Amino acid sequence: MSIETISTNTAFGGTQGVYRHASSATGTDMTFSVYVPPHAEGAKLPVVWYLSGLTCTHANVTDKGGFRAACAEHGVIFVAPDTSPRGDDVPDDEGYDFGKGAGFYVDATQAPWAANFRMRSYVEDELAALIAAQFPMADMARQAITGHSMGGHGALTIGLRNPARFASISAFAPIASPLACGWGEKALGGYLGPDKAAWRAYDACALIADGARVDALLVDQGDADQFLVEQLKPELLREACAAAGIDLTLRMQPGYDHSYYFIETFMADHIAWHAERLKR
């Protein structure tokens, strides 16, 4: 479980680091970033995971997410993995919404994707163990998860599958139901095959319908988002949560699009929301 340090920078009294390691889950080198806020020696800090969206790497939120001031204020570690395996030998697709940069946080079962595209196992198991081993100040008994778009789908599904691990779950403009949109049809069909029963573990609305339960969810969605109607469909998540009795705070933000301007605007709200629940 060794890691290579690519860079470290001081920010808001803490350390923003970028790291690389050899992943057994994906069979490739993987890069991720971790922000550790200022803290007393020996302190244990809660962890917020952030999963990025299509075409992104760890760098998008690290450079543009605007999370460090809020993390320093609330004493929260911020972990941002990549969205897929990388490398010349990793299979890819011509489309931006499949292959490299579009891992969809699934464990692929179909050739040629199954050998490398195991982002569910990477995030849920391998990287979590690596963080625990390499960052002794991380309190792995107190974790939360959030993400954007494809990463919002990842945050919702990983959180719903692991309610005992994550004290809180939020998302920015998530793909609410991959079973009901073009992005999901392409990705889940390609990675998992045609049997849609196998897709349900990777659809937040299906997981809730099948019995997954958490106390509350926070979702921010811009009403000027170009993907809102065709791909994101937050109304499906609202319906699923209402039927299951899950307290969903769905905030439709007027004038906001799908960009990191939107994420940066509301990131501090999400960090504070998670921090409150991580203290309980």
PDB file of C-alpha atoms in Angstrom:
ATOM      1  CA  MET A   1       0.000   0.000   0.000  1.00  0.00           C
ATOM      2  CA  SER A   2       2.756   2.443  -0.915  1.00  0.00           C
ATOM      3  CA  ILE A   3       1.991   5.746  -2.593  1.00  0.00           C
ATOM      4  CA  GLU A   4       4.037   8.226  -4.618  1.00  0.00           C
ATOM      5  CA  THR A   5       3.651  11.892  -3.783  1.00  0.00           C
ATOM      6  CA  ILE A   6       3.223  13.933  -6.967  1.00  0.00           C
ATOM      7  CA  SER A   7       2.761  17.324  -5.325  1.00  0.00           C
ATOM      8  CA  THR A   8       1.900  19.034  -2.051  1.00  0.00           C
ATOM      9  CA  ASN A   9       0.805  22.623  -1.473  1.00  0.00           C
ATOM     10  CA  THR A  10      -0.164  24.546   1.638  1.00  0.00           C
ATOM     11  CA  ALA A  11      -3.719  25.900   1.540  1.00  0.00           C
ATOM     12  CA  PHE A  12      -5.814  27.418   4.339  1.00  0.00           C
ATOM     13  CA  GLY A  13      -3.265  26.103   6.812  1.00  0.00           C
ATOM     14  CA  GLY A  14      -3.598  22.525   5.613  1.00  0.00           C
ATOM     15  CA  THR A  15      -1.991  20.388   2.913  1.00  0.00           C
ATOM     16  CA  GLN A  16      -3.346  19.700  -0.550  1.00  0.00           C
ATOM     17  CA  GLY A  17      -1.635  16.633  -1.915  1.00  0.00           C
ATOM     18  CA  VAL A  18      -1.790  14.669  -5.157  1.00  0.00           C
ATOM     19  CA  TYR A  19      -0.690  11.035  -5.049  1.00  0.00           C
ATOM     20  CA  ARG A  20      -0.270   8.007  -7.308  1.00  0.00           C
ATOM     21  CA  HIS A  21      -0.265   4.282  -6.568  1.00  0.00           C
ATOM     22  CA  ALA A  22      -0.422   0.937  -8.337  1.00  0.00           C
ATOM     23  CA  SER A  23      -4.003  -0.321  -8.127  1.00  0.00           C
ATOM     24  CA  SER A  24      -4.766  -4.012  -7.903  1.00  0.00           C
ATOM     25  CA  ALA A  25      -8.450  -3.291  -8.586  1.00  0.00           C
ATOM     26  CA  THR A  26      -7.891  -1.614 -11.955  1.00  0.00           C
ATOM     27  CA  GLY A  27      -4.515  -3.101 -12.871  1.00  0.00           C
ATOM     28  CA  THR A  28      -3.197   0.405 -13.560  1.00  0.00           C
ATOM     29  CA  ASP A  29      -1.600   3.311 -11.775  1.00  0.00           C
ATOM     30  CA  MET A  30      -4.251   5.546 -10.223  1.00  0.00           C
ATOM     31  CA  THR A  31      -3.975   9.188  -9.189  1.00  0.00           C
ATOM     32  CA  PHE A  32      -6.009  10.835  -6.446  1.00  0.00           C
ATOM     33  CA  SER A  33      -5.935  13.974  -4.323  1.00  0.00           C
ATOM     34  CA  VAL A  34      -6.329  14.465  -0.570  1.00  0.00           C
ATOM     35  CA  TYR A  35      -6.745  17.708   1.331  1.00  0.00           C
ATOM     36  CA  VAL A  36      -5.858  17.459   5.030  1.00  0.00           C
ATOM     37  CA  PRO A  37      -6.930  20.559   6.990  1.00  0.00           C
ATOM     38  CA  PRO A  38      -4.894  22.026   9.855  1.00  0.00           C
ATOM     39  CA  HIS A  39      -5.307  19.941  12.996  1.00  0.00           C
ATOM     40  CA  ALA A  40      -3.756  19.222  16.358  1.00  0.00           C
ATOM     41  CA  GLU A  41      -1.187  16.451  16.577  1.00  0.00           C
ATOM     42  CA  GLY A  42      -2.911  13.142  17.163  1.00  0.00           C
ATOM     43  CA  ALA A  43      -6.348  14.430  16.116  1.00  0.00           C
ATOM     44  CA  LYS A  44      -8.657  12.169  14.092  1.00  0.00           C
ATOM     45  CA  LEU A  45     -10.595  13.895  11.316  1.00  0.00           C
ATOM     46  CA  PRO A  46     -13.699  12.794   9.402  1.00  0.00           C
ATOM     47  CA  VAL A  47     -13.444  12.096   5.663  1.00  0.00           C
ATOM     48  CA  VAL A  48     -15.584  13.422   2.821  1.00  0.00           C
ATOM     49  CA  TRP A  49     -15.274  11.606  -0.509  1.00  0.00           C
ATOM     50  CA  TYR A  50     -15.922  13.476  -3.764  1.00  0.00           C
ATOM     51  CA  LEU A  51     -16.577  11.574  -7.002  1.00  0.00           C
ATOM     52  CA  SER A  52     -16.139  13.489 -10.246  1.00  0.00           C
ATOM     53  CA  GLY A  53     -18.192  13.367 -13.431  1.00  0.00           C
ATOM     54  CA  LEU A  54     -17.732  12.466 -17.075  1.00  0.00           C
ATOM     55  CA  THR A  55     -14.403  13.431 -18.713  1.00  0.00           C
ATOM     56  CA  CYS A  56     -12.972  14.552 -15.353  1.00  0.00           C
ATOM     57  CA  THR A  57     -10.017  13.430 -13.272  1.00  0.00           C
ATOM     58  CA  HIS A  58      -9.147  14.204  -9.651  1.00  0.00           C
ATOM     59  CA  ALA A  59      -7.821  17.532 -10.913  1.00  0.00           C
ATOM     60  CA  ASN A  60     -11.145  19.177 -11.822  1.00  0.00           C
ATOM     61  CA  VAL A  61     -12.467  19.443  -8.294  1.00  0.00           C
ATOM     62  CA  THR A  62      -8.980  19.893  -6.833  1.00  0.00           C
ATOM     63  CA  ASP A  63      -8.399  22.944  -9.017  1.00  0.00           C
ATOM     64  CA  LYS A  64     -11.927  24.357  -9.272  1.00  0.00           C
ATOM     65  CA  GLY A  65     -14.074  22.886  -6.487  1.00  0.00           C
ATOM     66  CA  GLY A  66     -13.587  25.561  -3.844  1.00  0.00           C
ATOM     67  CA  PHE A  67     -13.728  23.100  -0.952  1.00  0.00           C
ATOM     68  CA  ARG A  68     -10.564  23.840   1.025  1.00  0.00           C
ATOM     69  CA  ALA A  69     -11.736  26.839   3.051  1.00  0.00           C
ATOM     70  CA  ALA A  70     -14.835  24.949   4.195  1.00  0.00           C
ATOM     71  CA  CYS A  71     -12.828  21.804   4.963  1.00  0.00           C
ATOM     72  CA  ALA A  72     -10.364  23.842   7.029  1.00  0.00           C
ATOM     73  CA  GLU A  73     -13.223  25.532   8.886  1.00  0.00           C
ATOM     74  CA  HIS A  74     -14.950  22.268   9.749  1.00  0.00           C
ATOM     75  CA  GLY A  75     -11.882  20.037  10.146  1.00  0.00           C
ATOM     76  CA  VAL A  76     -12.726  17.640   7.316  1.00  0.00           C
ATOM     77  CA  ILE A  77     -10.413  15.607   5.051  1.00  0.00           C
ATOM     78  CA  PHE A  78     -11.401  15.718   1.360  1.00  0.00           C
ATOM     79  CA  VAL A  79     -10.561  12.761  -0.918  1.00  0.00           C
ATOM     80  CA  ALA A  80     -10.986  12.948  -4.710  1.00  0.00           C
ATOM     81  CA  PRO A  81     -10.220   9.853  -6.828  1.00  0.00           C
ATOM     82  CA  ASP A  82     -10.080   9.642 -10.607  1.00  0.00           C
ATOM     83  CA  THR A  83     -13.135   8.637 -12.651  1.00  0.00           C
ATOM     84  CA  SER A  84     -11.641   5.628 -14.461  1.00  0.00           C
ATOM     85  CA  PRO A  85      -8.460   3.650 -15.068  1.00  0.00           C
ATOM     86  CA  ARG A  86      -5.885   5.263 -17.356  1.00  0.00           C
ATOM     87  CA  GLY A  87      -3.061   4.033 -19.560  1.00  0.00           C
ATOM     88  CA  ASP A  88      -2.180   3.090 -23.119  1.00  0.00           C
ATOM     89  CA  ASP A  89      -3.262  -0.525 -22.568  1.00  0.00           C
ATOM     90  CA  VAL A  90      -6.663   0.379 -21.091  1.00  0.00           C
ATOM     91  CA  PRO A  91      -9.547  -0.055 -23.552  1.00  0.00           C
ATOM     92  CA  ASP A  92     -11.358   3.101 -24.614  1.00  0.00           C
ATOM     93  CA  ASP A  93     -14.278   4.348 -26.671  1.00  0.00           C
ATOM     94  CA  GLU A  94     -14.578   7.237 -29.110  1.00  0.00           C
ATOM     95  CA  GLY A  95     -17.405   8.782 -27.094  1.00  0.00           C
ATOM     96  CA  TYR A  96     -16.800  11.018 -24.093  1.00  0.00           C
ATOM     97  CA  ASP A  97     -19.481   9.138 -22.144  1.00  0.00           C
ATOM     98  CA  PHE A  98     -17.867   5.677 -22.182  1.00  0.00           C
ATOM     99  CA  GLY A  99     -14.383   4.287 -21.556  1.00  0.00           C
ATOM    100  CA  LYS A 100     -11.616   6.439 -20.109  1.00  0.00           C
ATOM    101  CA  GLY A 101     -13.008   9.241 -17.990  1.00  0.00           C
ATOM    102  CA  ALA A 102     -16.364   7.489 -17.781  1.00  0.00           C
ATOM    103  CA  GLY A 103     -16.011   4.581 -15.376  1.00  0.00           C
ATOM    104  CA  PHE A 104     -19.490   5.141 -13.861  1.00  0.00           C
ATOM    105  CA  TYR A 105     -18.240   3.659 -10.561  1.00  0.00           C
ATOM    106  CA  VAL A 106     -19.187   0.124 -11.594  1.00  0.00           C
ATOM    107  CA  ASP A 107     -17.326  -3.179 -11.650  1.00  0.00           C
ATOM    108  CA  ALA A 108     -17.542  -4.121 -15.324  1.00  0.00           C
ATOM    109  CA  THR A 109     -18.348  -7.716 -16.238  1.00  0.00           C
ATOM    110  CA  GLN A 110     -18.094  -7.500 -20.041  1.00  0.00           C
ATOM    111  CA  ALA A 111     -15.005  -7.790 -22.257  1.00  0.00           C
ATOM    112  CA  PRO A 112     -12.816  -5.873 -22.802  1.00  0.00           C
ATOM    113  CA  TRP A 113     -13.808  -3.625 -19.890  1.00  0.00           C
ATOM    114  CA  ALA A 114     -13.853  -6.142 -17.044  1.00  0.00           C
ATOM    115  CA  ALA A 115     -10.073  -6.316 -16.688  1.00  0.00           C
ATOM    116  CA  ASN A 116      -9.627  -2.651 -15.729  1.00  0.00           C
ATOM    117  CA  PHE A 117     -12.962  -0.926 -15.188  1.00  0.00           C
ATOM    118  CA  ARG A 118     -13.513  -1.851 -11.549  1.00  0.00           C
ATOM    119  CA  MET A 119     -14.172   1.566 -10.071  1.00  0.00           C
ATOM    120  CA  ARG A 120     -16.705   0.276  -7.555  1.00  0.00           C
ATOM    121  CA  SER A 121     -14.120  -1.993  -5.945  1.00  0.00           C
ATOM    122  CA  TYR A 122     -11.476   0.697  -6.268  1.00  0.00           C
ATOM    123  CA  VAL A 123     -13.452   3.367  -4.418  1.00  0.00           C
ATOM    124  CA  GLU A 124     -15.369   1.183  -1.973  1.00  0.00           C
ATOM    125  CA  ASP A 125     -12.483  -1.081  -0.968  1.00  0.00           C
ATOM    126  CA  GLU A 126      -8.982  -0.432  -2.256  1.00  0.00           C
ATOM    127  CA  LEU A 127      -8.687   3.339  -2.006  1.00  0.00           C
ATOM    128  CA  ALA A 128     -10.508   3.374   1.325  1.00  0.00           C
ATOM    129  CA  ALA A 129      -7.954   0.922   2.732  1.00  0.00           C
ATOM    130  CA  LEU A 130      -5.120   2.986   1.259  1.00  0.00           C
ATOM    131  CA  ILE A 131      -6.399   6.184   2.871  1.00  0.00           C
ATOM    132  CA  ALA A 132      -6.677   4.403   6.222  1.00  0.00           C
ATOM    133  CA  ALA A 133      -3.111   3.116   5.922  1.00  0.00           C
ATOM    134  CA  GLN A 134      -1.408   6.269   4.592  1.00  0.00           C
ATOM    135  CA  PHE A 135      -3.308   9.014   6.402  1.00  0.00           C
ATOM    136  CA  PRO A 136      -3.375   8.129  10.119  1.00  0.00           C
ATOM    137  CA  MET A 137      -5.349  11.271  10.959  1.00  0.00           C
ATOM    138  CA  ALA A 138      -8.282  10.006   8.863  1.00  0.00           C
ATOM    139  CA  ASP A 139     -11.121   8.725  11.031  1.00  0.00           C
ATOM    140  CA  MET A 140     -12.556   5.999   8.827  1.00  0.00           C
ATOM    141  CA  ALA A 141     -15.386   5.496  11.309  1.00  0.00           C
ATOM    142  CA  ARG A 142     -16.719   8.899  10.173  1.00  0.00           C
ATOM    143  CA  GLN A 143     -17.139   9.129   6.416  1.00  0.00           C
ATOM    144  CA  ALA A 144     -19.429  11.005   4.032  1.00  0.00           C
ATOM    145  CA  ILE A 145     -19.709  11.010   0.253  1.00  0.00           C
ATOM    146  CA  THR A 146     -20.686  13.459  -2.465  1.00  0.00           C
ATOM    147  CA  GLY A 147     -20.132  13.882  -6.185  1.00  0.00           C
ATOM    148  CA  HIS A 148     -21.141  15.583  -9.414  1.00  0.00           C
ATOM    149  CA  SER A 149     -23.136  14.250 -12.377  1.00  0.00           C
ATOM    150  CA  MET A 150     -21.749  10.752 -13.067  1.00  0.00           C
ATOM    151  CA  GLY A 151     -19.997  11.154  -9.718  1.00  0.00           C
ATOM    152  CA  GLY A 152     -23.287  12.161  -8.133  1.00  0.00           C
ATOM    153  CA  HIS A 153     -24.664   8.858  -9.397  1.00  0.00           C
ATOM    154  CA  GLY A 154     -21.600   7.188  -7.874  1.00  0.00           C
ATOM    155  CA  ALA A 155     -22.030   8.949  -4.531  1.00  0.00           C
ATOM    156  CA  LEU A 156     -25.716   8.067  -4.304  1.00  0.00           C
ATOM    157  CA  THR A 157     -25.273   4.420  -5.247  1.00  0.00           C
ATOM    158  CA  ILE A 158     -22.145   3.782  -3.168  1.00  0.00           C
ATOM    159  CA  GLY A 159     -23.728   5.550  -0.222  1.00  0.00           C
ATOM    160  CA  LEU A 160     -27.017   3.668  -0.535  1.00  0.00           C
ATOM    161  CA  ARG A 161     -25.202   0.335  -0.771  1.00  0.00           C
ATOM    162  CA  ASN A 162     -23.082   1.154   2.297  1.00  0.00           C
ATOM    163  CA  PRO A 163     -25.312   3.042   4.764  1.00  0.00           C
ATOM    164  CA  ALA A 164     -23.354   1.845   7.792  1.00  0.00           C
ATOM    165  CA  ARG A 165     -20.145   3.343   6.374  1.00  0.00           C
ATOM    166  CA  PHE A 166     -21.372   6.759   5.260  1.00  0.00           C
ATOM    167  CA  ALA A 167     -22.935   9.089   7.797  1.00  0.00           C
ATOM    168  CA  SER A 168     -24.234  11.340   5.018  1.00  0.00           C
ATOM    169  CA  ILE A 169     -24.698  11.434   1.240  1.00  0.00           C
ATOM    170  CA  SER A 170     -25.097  14.401  -1.081  1.00  0.00           C
ATOM    171  CA  ALA A 171     -24.791  15.134  -4.789  1.00  0.00           C
ATOM    172  CA  PHE A 172     -24.489  17.927  -7.336  1.00  0.00           C
ATOM    173  CA  ALA A 173     -26.654  17.392 -10.441  1.00  0.00           C
ATOM    174  CA  PRO A 174     -26.511  13.585 -10.191  1.00  0.00           C
ATOM    175  CA  ILE A 175     -27.609  11.134 -12.852  1.00  0.00           C
ATOM    176  CA  ALA A 176     -30.605  10.122 -10.749  1.00  0.00           C
ATOM    177  CA  SER A 177     -31.528   6.967 -12.662  1.00  0.00           C
ATOM    178  CA  PRO A 178     -29.091   5.531 -15.217  1.00  0.00           C
ATOM    179  CA  LEU A 179     -31.744   2.988 -16.192  1.00  0.00           C
ATOM    180  CA  ALA A 180     -33.861   5.865 -17.496  1.00  0.00           C
ATOM    181  CA  CYS A 181     -31.373   7.924 -19.543  1.00  0.00           C
ATOM    182  CA  GLY A 182     -29.078   7.639 -22.536  1.00  0.00           C
ATOM    183  CA  TRP A 183     -25.846   7.965 -20.585  1.00  0.00           C
ATOM    184  CA  GLY A 184     -26.867   5.103 -18.334  1.00  0.00           C
ATOM    185  CA  GLU A 185     -28.151   2.886 -21.122  1.00  0.00           C
ATOM    186  CA  LYS A 186     -24.810   3.145 -22.934  1.00  0.00           C
ATOM    187  CA  ALA A 187     -22.574   2.804 -19.888  1.00  0.00           C
ATOM    188  CA  LEU A 188     -24.382   0.109 -17.944  1.00  0.00           C
ATOM    189  CA  GLY A 189     -25.184  -1.863 -21.082  1.00  0.00           C
ATOM    190  CA  GLY A 190     -21.575  -1.721 -22.220  1.00  0.00           C
ATOM    191  CA  TYR A 191     -19.976  -2.492 -18.866  1.00  0.00           C
ATOM    192  CA  LEU A 192     -22.544  -4.952 -17.484  1.00  0.00           C
ATOM    193  CA  GLY A 193     -24.294  -6.465 -20.494  1.00  0.00           C
ATOM    194  CA  PRO A 194     -27.947  -6.441 -21.573  1.00  0.00           C
ATOM    195  CA  ASP A 195     -29.538  -7.902 -18.420  1.00  0.00           C
ATOM    196  CA  LYS A 196     -31.024  -4.836 -16.743  1.00  0.00           C
ATOM    197  CA  ALA A 197     -31.470  -6.722 -13.483  1.00  0.00           C
ATOM    198  CA  ALA A 198     -27.686  -6.437 -13.099  1.00  0.00           C
ATOM    199  CA  TRP A 199     -27.932  -2.673 -13.553  1.00  0.00           C
ATOM    200  CA  ARG A 200     -30.119  -2.092 -10.515  1.00  0.00           C
ATOM    201  CA  ALA A 201     -27.178  -2.068  -8.075  1.00  0.00           C
ATOM    202  CA  TYR A 202     -25.940   1.019  -9.962  1.00  0.00           C
ATOM    203  CA  ASP A 203     -29.152   3.041 -10.030  1.00  0.00           C
ATOM    204  CA  ALA A 204     -30.106   5.125  -6.978  1.00  0.00           C
ATOM    205  CA  CYS A 205     -33.825   4.989  -7.695  1.00  0.00           C
ATOM    206  CA  ALA A 206     -33.730   1.228  -8.225  1.00  0.00           C
ATOM    207  CA  LEU A 207     -31.704   0.706  -5.044  1.00  0.00           C
ATOM    208  CA  ILE A 208     -34.285   2.677  -3.063  1.00  0.00           C
ATOM    209  CA  ALA A 209     -37.147   0.765  -4.683  1.00  0.00           C
ATOM    210  CA  ASP A 210     -35.361  -2.467  -3.782  1.00  0.00           C
ATOM    211  CA  GLY A 211     -35.101  -1.499  -0.106  1.00  0.00           C
ATOM    212  CA  ALA A 212     -31.986   0.657   0.375  1.00  0.00           C
ATOM    213  CA  ARG A 213     -32.583   3.200   3.124  1.00  0.00           C
ATOM    214  CA  VAL A 214     -30.781   6.232   4.544  1.00  0.00           C
ATOM    215  CA  ASP A 215     -32.113   8.998   6.750  1.00  0.00           C
ATOM    216  CA  ALA A 216     -31.526  11.926   4.421  1.00  0.00           C
ATOM    217  CA  LEU A 217     -30.051  13.082   1.111  1.00  0.00           C
ATOM    218  CA  LEU A 218     -28.984  16.541  -0.077  1.00  0.00           C
ATOM    219  CA  VAL A 219     -29.044  17.303  -3.815  1.00  0.00           C
ATOM    220  CA  ASP A 220     -28.381  20.598  -5.583  1.00  0.00           C
ATOM    221  CA  GLN A 221     -29.471  20.920  -9.206  1.00  0.00           C
ATOM    222  CA  GLY A 222     -29.234  23.924 -11.516  1.00  0.00           C
ATOM    223  CA  ASP A 223     -32.412  24.671 -13.437  1.00  0.00           C
ATOM    224  CA  ALA A 224     -30.355  25.936 -16.414  1.00  0.00           C
ATOM    225  CA  ASP A 225     -28.417  22.645 -16.622  1.00  0.00           C
ATOM    226  CA  GLN A 226     -28.280  21.524 -20.248  1.00  0.00           C
ATOM    227  CA  PHE A 227     -28.526  17.871 -19.201  1.00  0.00           C
ATOM    228  CA  LEU A 228     -31.406  18.277 -16.746  1.00  0.00           C
ATOM    229  CA  VAL A 229     -34.313  16.927 -18.800  1.00  0.00           C
ATOM    230  CA  GLU A 230     -32.714  14.182 -20.867  1.00  0.00           C
ATOM    231  CA  GLN A 231     -30.029  12.755 -18.570  1.00  0.00           C
ATOM    232  CA  LEU A 232     -30.334  13.833 -14.917  1.00  0.00           C
ATOM    233  CA  LYS A 233     -34.059  13.593 -14.125  1.00  0.00           C
ATOM    234  CA  PRO A 234     -34.067  14.572 -10.445  1.00  0.00           C
ATOM    235  CA  GLU A 235     -37.837  14.141 -10.335  1.00  0.00           C
ATOM    236  CA  LEU A 236     -37.288  10.371 -10.412  1.00  0.00           C
ATOM    237  CA  LEU A 237     -35.157  10.576  -7.276  1.00  0.00           C
ATOM    238  CA  ARG A 238     -37.786  12.774  -5.622  1.00  0.00           C
ATOM    239  CA  GLU A 239     -40.466  10.183  -6.390  1.00  0.00           C
ATOM    240  CA  ALA A 240     -38.329   7.279  -5.152  1.00  0.00           C
ATOM    241  CA  CYS A 241     -37.454   9.040  -1.892  1.00  0.00           C
ATOM    242  CA  ALA A 242     -41.068  10.089  -1.280  1.00  0.00           C
ATOM    243  CA  ALA A 243     -42.250   6.502  -1.723  1.00  0.00           C
ATOM    244  CA  ALA A 244     -39.560   5.218   0.659  1.00  0.00           C
ATOM    245  CA  GLY A 245     -39.869   7.922   3.316  1.00  0.00           C
ATOM    246  CA  ILE A 246     -36.326   9.225   2.768  1.00  0.00           C
ATOM    247  CA  ASP A 247     -35.843  12.893   3.661  1.00  0.00           C
ATOM    248  CA  LEU A 248     -34.609  14.361   0.359  1.00  0.00           C
ATOM    249  CA  THR A 249     -33.604  18.012   0.229  1.00  0.00           C
ATOM    250  CA  LEU A 250     -33.659  18.757  -3.507  1.00  0.00           C
ATOM    251  CA  ARG A 251     -32.686  22.367  -4.154  1.00  0.00           C
ATOM    252  CA  MET A 252     -33.372  23.608  -7.672  1.00  0.00           C
ATOM    253  CA  GLN A 253     -30.954  26.487  -8.125  1.00  0.00           C
ATOM    254  CA  PRO A 254     -32.189  29.139 -10.575  1.00  0.00           C
ATOM    255  CA  GLY A 255     -29.827  30.093 -13.378  1.00  0.00           C
ATOM    256  CA  TYR A 256     -27.122  27.528 -12.628  1.00  0.00           C
ATOM    257  CA  ASP A 257     -25.731  25.158 -15.252  1.00  0.00           C
ATOM    258  CA  HIS A 258     -23.719  21.921 -15.039  1.00  0.00           C
ATOM    259  CA  SER A 259     -20.300  23.532 -14.608  1.00  0.00           C
ATOM    260  CA  TYR A 260     -17.873  23.917 -11.736  1.00  0.00           C
ATOM    261  CA  TYR A 261     -19.156  27.468 -11.268  1.00  0.00           C
ATOM    262  CA  PHE A 262     -22.294  25.756  -9.952  1.00  0.00           C
ATOM    263  CA  ILE A 263     -20.350  23.284  -7.812  1.00  0.00           C
ATOM    264  CA  GLU A 264     -18.065  25.939  -6.361  1.00  0.00           C
ATOM    265  CA  THR A 265     -21.066  28.058  -5.394  1.00  0.00           C
ATOM    266  CA  PHE A 266     -22.682  25.373  -3.245  1.00  0.00           C
ATOM    267  CA  MET A 267     -19.678  23.287  -2.164  1.00  0.00           C
ATOM    268  CA  ALA A 268     -19.361  24.999   1.230  1.00  0.00           C
ATOM    269  CA  ASP A 269     -23.029  24.211   1.940  1.00  0.00           C
ATOM    270  CA  HIS A 270     -22.387  20.531   1.291  1.00  0.00           C
ATOM    271  CA  ILE A 271     -19.228  20.422   3.403  1.00  0.00           C
ATOM    272  CA  ALA A 272     -21.071  22.068   6.305  1.00  0.00           C
ATOM    273  CA  TRP A 273     -24.031  19.695   5.898  1.00  0.00           C
ATOM    274  CA  HIS A 274     -21.738  16.678   6.006  1.00  0.00           C
ATOM    275  CA  ALA A 275     -19.678  18.084   8.888  1.00  0.00           C
ATOM    276  CA  GLU A 276     -22.815  18.483  11.006  1.00  0.00           C
ATOM    277  CA  ARG A 277     -23.755  14.842  10.466  1.00  0.00           C
ATOM    278  CA  LEU A 278     -20.211  13.572  10.907  1.00  0.00           C
ATOM    279  CA  LYS A 279     -20.109  15.125  14.390  1.00  0.00           C
ATOM    280  CA  ARG A 280     -23.144  13.171  15.585  1.00  0.00           C
TER     281      ARG A 280
END
